[in-house]
Amino acid sequence: MNLILMGAPGAGKGTQSEKISEKWGIPAISTGDILRAAIKAGTALGNTAKTYIDDGKLVPDEIVIGIIKEYLTSDACKNGFILDGFPRSIPQAEALAAMDVKIDAVLSIEVADEKIVERMSGRRVCTCGASYHVAFNPSKVEGVCDKCGAETYIRKDDAPETVIKRLETYHTQTEPLKAFYEAKGLLVTVEGQDEIADTTRLVFEALSQFSV
Ligand code: AP5
């Protein structure tokens, strides 16, 4: 299964890609996580990416396309993969098509903008990649990651004013991809639910039509 996971910022792509990854044993590749790791490591790529991410904008296409090329040609992806957050623009989708990688499905998780703002304000994350929500998916001990015991924190780009900008970026640059993939017969949509488990059920149902 070679899957693209789409959705607005905070729609639950990271949350659901973890569930799909566990169920089907295929790796999830999150361009957001890769870029944040580069920022943390203080690399040149990370320093460039930071200016765009902090401003709610997309990192330039050539940077993320280069990253994805490297991952998709690695052994880890030979039995399938989930792309979480890539492609995010038409030029990125065209670059992916030119890589000659067969995509089986594009799953879009639909959540209204008002709900997104509520979700982002309660999100807490850990440097190990784990993600929580203070009300909908709390860690066992408040402020402490269940997986590695480190302190959880609020992502800088989850500030309400940046979330609004990220939503604008999503609607103008990323949402047109739905028509792009629908025209190829690959698009499947799922309504994001208030409970994470309910969304997971719908996601699994939607994906069951594909041979995995
Ligand atoms: P990225 O990290 O990909 O951010 P995003 O797309 O904005 O998505 P998020 O990670 O914020 O949210 P999510 O959909 O994964 O939701 P989550 O599961 O965490 O990218 C960050 C930045 O990097 C971008 O803004 C851009 O600058 C840059 N970038 C990345 N890829 C790029 C690309 N291809 N090209 C250019 N630039 C790129 O859930 C959110 C919260 O809600 C959590 O707290 C969760 O617990 C909770 N939650 C989830 N599901 C539910 C539910 N059903 N009910 C209640 N709560 C829920």
Short mmCIF file of N, CA, C and O and ligand atoms in Angstrom, two decimals, residues 7-16 30-33 35-36 49 52-54 56-61 64 84-89 92 119-120 122-125 131-134 136-137 155 157-158 166 192-197 199, ligand 1:
data_model
loop_
_atom_site.label_atom_id
_atom_site.label_comp_id
_atom_site.label_asym_id
_atom_site.label_seq_id
_atom_site.Cartn_x
_atom_site.Cartn_y
_atom_site.Cartn_z
N GLY A 7 -5.07 16.47 4.43
CA GLY A 7 -5.99 17.08 5.39
C GLY A 7 -5.41 18.38 5.88
O GLY A 7 -4.19 18.60 5.82
N ALA A 8 -6.27 19.24 6.37
CA ALA A 8 -5.82 20.54 6.89
C ALA A 8 -4.86 20.33 8.06
O ALA A 8 -4.81 19.24 8.64
N PRO A 9 -4.11 21.37 8.43
CA PRO A 9 -3.28 21.25 9.63
C PRO A 9 -4.15 20.88 10.81
O PRO A 9 -5.21 21.49 11.02
N GLY A 10 -3.76 19.85 11.54
CA GLY A 10 -4.55 19.45 12.72
C GLY A 10 -5.73 18.57 12.41
O GLY A 10 -6.50 18.22 13.31
N ALA A 11 -5.88 18.14 11.16
CA ALA A 11 -7.02 17.28 10.80
C ALA A 11 -6.87 15.89 11.42
O ALA A 11 -7.85 15.15 11.52
N GLY A 12 -5.65 15.54 11.79
CA GLY A 12 -5.42 14.23 12.39
C GLY A 12 -4.57 13.32 11.52
O GLY A 12 -4.57 12.10 11.70
N LYS A 13 -3.80 13.90 10.60
CA LYS A 13 -2.97 13.08 9.71
C LYS A 13 -1.94 12.28 10.50
O LYS A 13 -1.79 11.08 10.30
N GLY A 14 -1.24 12.97 11.40
CA GLY A 14 -0.21 12.29 12.20
C GLY A 14 -0.82 11.20 13.07
O GLY A 14 -0.30 10.08 13.16
N THR A 15 -1.96 11.51 13.70
CA THR A 15 -2.63 10.57 14.59
C THR A 15 -3.05 9.33 13.81
O THR A 15 -2.82 8.19 14.23
N GLN A 16 -3.67 9.52 12.65
CA GLN A 16 -4.17 8.37 11.88
C GLN A 16 -3.04 7.64 11.16
O GLN A 16 -3.11 6.42 11.01
N SER A 30 6.58 11.68 7.56
CA SER A 30 5.97 12.99 7.78
C SER A 30 7.00 14.07 7.44
O SER A 30 8.03 14.18 8.11
N THR A 31 6.71 14.85 6.41
CA THR A 31 7.67 15.92 6.04
C THR A 31 7.76 16.94 7.18
O THR A 31 8.82 17.49 7.44
N GLY A 32 6.64 17.15 7.90
CA GLY A 32 6.67 18.07 9.04
C GLY A 32 7.66 17.59 10.10
O GLY A 32 8.49 18.36 10.60
N ASP A 33 7.59 16.28 10.45
CA ASP A 33 8.51 15.73 11.46
C ASP A 33 9.97 15.82 10.99
O ASP A 33 10.87 16.13 11.77
N LEU A 35 11.27 17.96 8.89
CA LEU A 35 11.73 19.36 8.92
C LEU A 35 11.98 19.82 10.35
O LEU A 35 12.97 20.51 10.63
N ARG A 36 11.08 19.39 11.29
CA ARG A 36 11.29 19.80 12.70
C ARG A 36 12.57 19.17 13.26
O ARG A 36 13.28 19.79 14.04
N ALA A 49 14.08 26.09 6.70
CA ALA A 49 12.69 25.65 6.89
C ALA A 49 12.00 26.43 8.00
O ALA A 49 10.83 26.78 7.90
N TYR A 52 9.98 29.61 7.22
CA TYR A 52 8.70 29.38 6.56
C TYR A 52 7.68 28.79 7.53
O TYR A 52 6.53 29.22 7.58
N ILE A 53 8.11 27.79 8.30
CA ILE A 53 7.18 27.09 9.21
C ILE A 53 6.63 28.05 10.27
O ILE A 53 5.42 28.09 10.52
N ASP A 54 7.53 28.87 10.84
CA ASP A 54 7.09 29.81 11.88
C ASP A 54 6.10 30.83 11.34
O ASP A 54 5.34 31.43 12.08
N GLY A 56 3.81 30.07 9.00
CA GLY A 56 2.62 29.38 8.49
C GLY A 56 2.65 29.14 7.00
O GLY A 56 1.62 28.86 6.39
N LYS A 57 3.85 29.25 6.39
CA LYS A 57 3.95 29.08 4.93
C LYS A 57 4.52 27.71 4.60
O LYS A 57 5.12 27.05 5.46
N LEU A 58 4.40 27.32 3.34
CA LEU A 58 5.02 26.08 2.90
C LEU A 58 6.51 26.30 2.70
O LEU A 58 6.93 27.35 2.21
N VAL A 59 7.31 25.30 3.07
CA VAL A 59 8.74 25.31 2.79
C VAL A 59 8.87 25.14 1.26
O VAL A 59 8.04 24.45 0.64
N PRO A 60 9.86 25.78 0.61
CA PRO A 60 9.96 25.70 -0.85
C PRO A 60 9.93 24.26 -1.39
O PRO A 60 10.52 23.35 -0.79
N ASP A 61 9.22 24.11 -2.50
CA ASP A 61 9.02 22.79 -3.10
C ASP A 61 10.32 22.01 -3.27
O ASP A 61 10.38 20.82 -2.96
N VAL A 64 11.49 20.08 -0.05
CA VAL A 64 10.74 18.88 0.37
C VAL A 64 10.77 17.79 -0.69
O VAL A 64 10.80 16.59 -0.36
N ASP A 84 2.68 11.46 4.90
CA ASP A 84 1.89 12.35 5.77
C ASP A 84 2.40 13.78 5.54
O ASP A 84 3.47 14.14 6.01
N GLY A 85 1.61 14.56 4.77
CA GLY A 85 2.01 15.96 4.56
C GLY A 85 2.78 16.20 3.28
O GLY A 85 3.32 17.29 3.10
N PHE A 86 2.85 15.25 2.41
CA PHE A 86 3.46 15.41 1.09
C PHE A 86 2.65 14.59 0.11
O PHE A 86 2.33 13.46 0.41
N PRO A 87 2.32 15.11 -1.09
CA PRO A 87 2.59 16.46 -1.57
C PRO A 87 1.63 17.48 -0.95
O PRO A 87 0.57 17.11 -0.45
N ARG A 88 2.02 18.74 -1.01
CA ARG A 88 1.22 19.81 -0.43
C ARG A 88 1.01 20.95 -1.42
O ARG A 88 0.53 22.01 -1.04
N SER A 89 1.40 20.72 -2.67
CA SER A 89 1.18 21.71 -3.73
C SER A 89 1.15 20.94 -5.04
O SER A 89 1.65 19.80 -5.10
N GLN A 92 4.54 19.82 -6.21
CA GLN A 92 5.04 18.64 -5.46
C GLN A 92 4.38 17.37 -5.98
O GLN A 92 5.03 16.32 -6.10
N ARG A 119 -8.61 22.17 18.24
CA ARG A 119 -7.68 21.04 18.42
C ARG A 119 -6.24 21.49 18.60
O ARG A 119 -5.51 20.97 19.43
N MET A 120 -5.84 22.47 17.80
CA MET A 120 -4.44 22.90 17.86
C MET A 120 -4.09 23.53 19.19
O MET A 120 -2.97 23.41 19.66
N GLY A 122 -5.03 22.63 22.00
CA GLY A 122 -4.83 21.63 23.05
C GLY A 122 -3.76 20.61 22.72
O GLY A 122 -3.53 19.67 23.49
N ARG A 123 -3.09 20.78 21.58
CA ARG A 123 -2.10 19.76 21.21
C ARG A 123 -0.81 19.91 22.02
O ARG A 123 -0.34 21.01 22.26
N ARG A 124 -0.27 18.81 22.44
CA ARG A 124 1.04 18.77 23.09
C ARG A 124 1.86 17.71 22.37
O ARG A 124 1.33 16.64 22.06
N VAL A 125 3.11 18.01 22.10
CA VAL A 125 3.94 17.06 21.35
C VAL A 125 5.22 16.75 22.11
O VAL A 125 5.57 17.43 23.08
N SER A 131 2.28 12.59 19.89
CA SER A 131 1.41 13.76 19.89
C SER A 131 0.20 13.48 20.78
O SER A 131 -0.35 12.38 20.74
N TYR A 132 -0.18 14.47 21.57
CA TYR A 132 -1.30 14.30 22.50
C TYR A 132 -2.24 15.49 22.38
O TYR A 132 -1.93 16.49 21.75
N HIS A 133 -3.40 15.35 23.02
CA HIS A 133 -4.31 16.49 23.16
C HIS A 133 -4.76 16.52 24.61
O HIS A 133 -5.12 15.46 25.17
N VAL A 134 -4.76 17.70 25.21
CA VAL A 134 -5.06 17.78 26.65
C VAL A 134 -6.44 17.20 26.99
O VAL A 134 -6.64 16.63 28.06
N PHE A 136 -8.65 15.42 24.29
CA PHE A 136 -9.08 14.30 23.44
C PHE A 136 -8.14 13.10 23.47
O PHE A 136 -8.54 11.99 23.15
N ASN A 137 -6.89 13.35 23.82
CA ASN A 137 -5.90 12.25 23.81
C ASN A 137 -4.78 12.60 24.79
O ASN A 137 -3.63 12.81 24.40
N ARG A 155 3.82 23.16 20.11
CA ARG A 155 4.54 23.54 18.90
C ARG A 155 4.40 25.03 18.66
O ARG A 155 3.31 25.57 18.80
N ASP A 157 4.32 26.67 15.96
CA ASP A 157 3.38 27.01 14.88
C ASP A 157 1.93 26.67 15.24
O ASP A 157 1.04 26.79 14.41
N ASP A 158 1.69 26.23 16.48
CA ASP A 158 0.30 26.02 16.94
C ASP A 158 -0.27 27.28 17.60
O ASP A 158 -1.40 27.26 18.11
N ARG A 166 -1.78 28.98 8.53
CA ARG A 166 -1.58 27.63 7.98
C ARG A 166 -2.84 27.15 7.28
O ARG A 166 -2.78 26.47 6.26
N GLY A 192 -13.55 13.63 9.52
CA GLY A 192 -12.90 13.50 10.82
C GLY A 192 -13.95 13.60 11.93
O GLY A 192 -14.80 14.49 11.88
N GLN A 193 -13.90 12.68 12.88
CA GLN A 193 -14.90 12.62 13.95
C GLN A 193 -14.36 13.26 15.23
O GLN A 193 -13.17 13.52 15.34
N ASP A 194 -15.25 13.46 16.21
CA ASP A 194 -14.82 14.07 17.47
C ASP A 194 -13.94 13.12 18.28
O ASP A 194 -13.09 13.55 19.05
N GLU A 195 -14.18 11.82 18.12
CA GLU A 195 -13.36 10.82 18.82
C GLU A 195 -12.33 10.26 17.85
O GLU A 195 -12.68 9.87 16.73
N ILE A 196 -11.08 10.18 18.30
CA ILE A 196 -10.00 9.66 17.44
C ILE A 196 -10.33 8.25 16.95
O ILE A 196 -10.18 7.94 15.76
N ALA A 197 -10.85 7.39 17.87
CA ALA A 197 -11.14 5.99 17.50
C ALA A 197 -12.22 5.91 16.42
O ALA A 197 -12.17 5.02 15.56
N THR A 199 -12.70 8.14 14.02
CA THR A 199 -12.04 8.48 12.74
C THR A 199 -11.23 7.27 12.26
O THR A 199 -11.27 6.93 11.08
P1 AP5 B 1 3.12 19.32 9.55
O1 AP5 B 1 3.82 18.90 10.77
O2 AP5 B 1 2.82 18.31 8.51
O3 AP5 B 1 1.81 20.08 10.01
P2 AP5 B 1 0.34 20.09 9.47
O4 AP5 B 1 0.03 19.53 8.14
O5 AP5 B 1 -0.03 21.49 9.65
O6 AP5 B 1 -0.34 19.03 10.32
P3 AP5 B 1 -0.19 18.85 11.85
O7 AP5 B 1 1.00 18.02 12.17
O8 AP5 B 1 -0.26 20.18 12.54
O9 AP5 B 1 -1.54 18.12 12.18
P4 AP5 B 1 -2.05 16.67 11.85
O10 AP5 B 1 -3.03 16.70 10.71
O11 AP5 B 1 -0.94 15.68 11.75
O12 AP5 B 1 -2.92 16.45 13.15
P5 AP5 B 1 -2.60 15.64 14.48
O13 AP5 B 1 -2.75 14.17 14.23
O14 AP5 B 1 -1.33 16.09 15.11
O15 AP5 B 1 3.90 20.51 8.85
C1 AP5 B 1 4.37 21.63 9.58
C2 AP5 B 1 4.93 22.66 8.63
O16 AP5 B 1 6.04 22.09 7.87
C3 AP5 B 1 3.98 23.17 7.55
O17 AP5 B 1 3.17 24.23 8.03
C4 AP5 B 1 4.96 23.61 6.46
O18 AP5 B 1 5.52 24.87 6.74
C5 AP5 B 1 6.07 22.57 6.55
N1 AP5 B 1 5.84 21.45 5.62
C6 AP5 B 1 5.54 20.16 5.93
N2 AP5 B 1 5.38 19.43 4.82
C7 AP5 B 1 5.58 20.27 3.77
C8 AP5 B 1 5.52 20.10 2.37
N3 AP5 B 1 5.22 18.93 1.78
N4 AP5 B 1 5.76 21.19 1.59
C9 AP5 B 1 6.09 22.39 2.13
N5 AP5 B 1 6.14 22.61 3.45
C10 AP5 B 1 5.89 21.56 4.27
O19 AP5 B 1 -3.85 16.12 15.35
C11 AP5 B 1 -3.93 17.47 15.82
C12 AP5 B 1 -4.43 17.48 17.28
O20 AP5 B 1 -5.79 17.06 17.32
C13 AP5 B 1 -3.68 16.54 18.21
O21 AP5 B 1 -3.59 17.14 19.46
C14 AP5 B 1 -4.55 15.26 18.25
O22 AP5 B 1 -4.42 14.57 19.48
C15 AP5 B 1 -5.95 15.86 18.10
N6 AP5 B 1 -6.84 15.00 17.34
C16 AP5 B 1 -6.55 14.29 16.23
N7 AP5 B 1 -7.63 13.63 15.79
C17 AP5 B 1 -8.65 13.98 16.63
C18 AP5 B 1 -10.03 13.66 16.70
N8 AP5 B 1 -10.63 12.85 15.81
N9 AP5 B 1 -10.77 14.21 17.69
C19 AP5 B 1 -10.21 15.03 18.59
N10 AP5 B 1 -8.90 15.37 18.59
C20 AP5 B 1 -8.14 14.86 17.62
#
